[in-house]
GROMACS .gro file of C-alpha atoms in nm:
model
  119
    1UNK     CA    1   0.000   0.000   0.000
    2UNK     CA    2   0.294   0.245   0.087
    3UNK     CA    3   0.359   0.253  -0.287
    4UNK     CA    4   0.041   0.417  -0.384
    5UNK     CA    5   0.067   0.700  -0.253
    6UNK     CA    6   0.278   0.909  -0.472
    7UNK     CA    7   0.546   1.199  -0.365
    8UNK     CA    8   0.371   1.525  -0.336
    9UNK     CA    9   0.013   1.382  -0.376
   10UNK     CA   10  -0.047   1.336  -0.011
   11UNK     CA   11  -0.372   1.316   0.181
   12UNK     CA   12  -0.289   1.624   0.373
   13UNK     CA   13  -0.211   1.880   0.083
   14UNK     CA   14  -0.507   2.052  -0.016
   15UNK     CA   15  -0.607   2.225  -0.337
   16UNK     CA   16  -0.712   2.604  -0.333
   17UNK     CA   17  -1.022   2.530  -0.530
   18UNK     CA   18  -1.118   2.229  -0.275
   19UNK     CA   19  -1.533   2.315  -0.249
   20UNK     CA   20  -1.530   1.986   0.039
   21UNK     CA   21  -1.510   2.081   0.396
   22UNK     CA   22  -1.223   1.953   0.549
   23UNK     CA   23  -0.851   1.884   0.630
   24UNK     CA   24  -0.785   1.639   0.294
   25UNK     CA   25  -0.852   1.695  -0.055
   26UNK     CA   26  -1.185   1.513  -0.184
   27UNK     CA   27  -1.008   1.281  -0.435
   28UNK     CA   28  -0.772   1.159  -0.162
   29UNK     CA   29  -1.024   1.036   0.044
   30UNK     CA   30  -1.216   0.893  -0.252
   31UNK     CA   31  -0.863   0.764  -0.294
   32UNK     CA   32  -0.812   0.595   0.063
   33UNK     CA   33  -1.200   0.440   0.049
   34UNK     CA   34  -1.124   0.274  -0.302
   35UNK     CA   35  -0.813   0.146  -0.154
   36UNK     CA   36  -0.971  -0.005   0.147
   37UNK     CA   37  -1.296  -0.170  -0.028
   38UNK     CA   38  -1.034  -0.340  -0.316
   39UNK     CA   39  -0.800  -0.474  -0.109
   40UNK     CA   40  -0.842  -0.867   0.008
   41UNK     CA   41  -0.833  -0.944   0.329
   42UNK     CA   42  -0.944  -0.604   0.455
   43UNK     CA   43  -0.644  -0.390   0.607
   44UNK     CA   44  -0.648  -0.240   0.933
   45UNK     CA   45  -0.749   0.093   0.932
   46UNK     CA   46  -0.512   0.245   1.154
   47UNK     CA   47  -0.225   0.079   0.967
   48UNK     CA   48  -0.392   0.184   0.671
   49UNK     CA   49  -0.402   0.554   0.781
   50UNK     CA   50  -0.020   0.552   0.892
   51UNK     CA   51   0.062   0.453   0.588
   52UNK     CA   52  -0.120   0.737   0.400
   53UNK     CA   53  -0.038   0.971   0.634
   54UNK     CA   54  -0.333   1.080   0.781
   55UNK     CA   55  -0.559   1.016   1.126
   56UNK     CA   56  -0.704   0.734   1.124
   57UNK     CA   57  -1.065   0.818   1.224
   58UNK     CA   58  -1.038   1.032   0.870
   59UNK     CA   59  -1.044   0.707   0.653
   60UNK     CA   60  -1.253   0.524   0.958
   61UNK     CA   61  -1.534   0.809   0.873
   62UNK     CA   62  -1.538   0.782   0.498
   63UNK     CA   63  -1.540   0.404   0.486
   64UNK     CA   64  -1.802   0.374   0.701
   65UNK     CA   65  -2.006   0.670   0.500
   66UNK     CA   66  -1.922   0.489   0.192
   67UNK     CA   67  -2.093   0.184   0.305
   68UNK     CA   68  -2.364   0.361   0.427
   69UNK     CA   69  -2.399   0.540   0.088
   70UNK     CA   70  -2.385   0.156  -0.104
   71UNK     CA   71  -2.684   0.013   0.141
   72UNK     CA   72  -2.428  -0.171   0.333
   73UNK     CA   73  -2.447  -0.012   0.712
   74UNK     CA   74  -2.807   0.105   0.825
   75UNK     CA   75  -2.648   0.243   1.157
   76UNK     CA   76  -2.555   0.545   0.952
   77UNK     CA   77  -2.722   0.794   0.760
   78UNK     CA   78  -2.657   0.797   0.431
   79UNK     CA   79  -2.542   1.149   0.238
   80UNK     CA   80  -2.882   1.201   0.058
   81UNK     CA   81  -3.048   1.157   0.408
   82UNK     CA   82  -2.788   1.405   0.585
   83UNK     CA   83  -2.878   1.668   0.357
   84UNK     CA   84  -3.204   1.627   0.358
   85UNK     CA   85  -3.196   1.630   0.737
   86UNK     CA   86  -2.962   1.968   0.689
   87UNK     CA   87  -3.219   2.137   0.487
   88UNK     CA   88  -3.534   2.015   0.719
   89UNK     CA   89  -3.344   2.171   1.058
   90UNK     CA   90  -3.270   2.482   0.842
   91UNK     CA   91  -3.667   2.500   0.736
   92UNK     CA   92  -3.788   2.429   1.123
   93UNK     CA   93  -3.545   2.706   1.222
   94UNK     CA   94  -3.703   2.926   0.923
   95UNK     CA   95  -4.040   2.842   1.026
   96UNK     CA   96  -4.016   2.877   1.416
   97UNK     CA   97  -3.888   3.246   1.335
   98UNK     CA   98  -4.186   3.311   1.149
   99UNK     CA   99  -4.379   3.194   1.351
  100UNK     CA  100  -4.192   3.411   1.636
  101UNK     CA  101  -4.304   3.698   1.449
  102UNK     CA  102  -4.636   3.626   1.371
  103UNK     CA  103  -4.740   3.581   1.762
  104UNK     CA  104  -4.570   3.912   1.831
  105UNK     CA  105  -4.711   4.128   1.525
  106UNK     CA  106  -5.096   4.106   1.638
  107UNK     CA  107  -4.917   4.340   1.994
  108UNK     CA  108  -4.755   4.576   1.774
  109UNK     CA  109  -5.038   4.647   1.493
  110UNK     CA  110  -5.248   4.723   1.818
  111UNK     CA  111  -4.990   4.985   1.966
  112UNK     CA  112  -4.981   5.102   1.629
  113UNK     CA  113  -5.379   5.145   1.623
  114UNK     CA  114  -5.406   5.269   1.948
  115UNK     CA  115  -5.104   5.420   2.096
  116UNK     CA  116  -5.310   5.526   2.440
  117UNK     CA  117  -5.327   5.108   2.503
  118UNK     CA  118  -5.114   4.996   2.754
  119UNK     CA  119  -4.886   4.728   2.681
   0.00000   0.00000   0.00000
């Protein structure tokens, strides 16, 4: 394994127009997952990470989201269902603010109305 990873092509370099969150580049951990699900027996992941130069919960993470992604783990949720779970919290957020404002606004139309009303 130590001879796939090329000089100057390490996990940890990063490319200025990397879009992907986080500390490695998106091909390199496409990279390390391909690695892991071809090779027969399975390697250790830790040994695995070493070798590649990187932490070893990094690769742990993306393996296990790439099996999750393939139907293989149901423990984990797979991408499509994390950003769909994303984008619902963001719209309950959206919604409880609206709603926020919509049991306050009734209070100030009436102050508006009638400014002698006490609060």
């Amino acid at each position: 394994m130590r001879g796939m990873v090329t000089a100057g092509h390490g996990l940890h370099e990063r490319s200025p127009d990397d879009a992907c969150p986080g500390k490695y580049p998106l091909e390199s951990r496409e990279r390390a997952v391909r690695m892991y699900r071809a090779a027969e027996p399975k390697p250790v992941i830790r040994r695995m990470a070493e070798e590649l130069g990187v932490h070893h919960e990094a690769p742990r993470n993306r393996i296990r989201q790439a099996e999750a992604d393939a139907g293989e783990r149901q423990d984990v949720l797979t991408t499509a269902e994390r950003e769909e779970l994303a984008a619902l919290r963001k719209e309950n957020a959206q919604l409880k603010r609206a709603n926020e404002v919509l049991r306050t606004a009734p209070a100030l139309f009436a102050a508006q109305l009638d400014p002698a009303r006490p609060r």
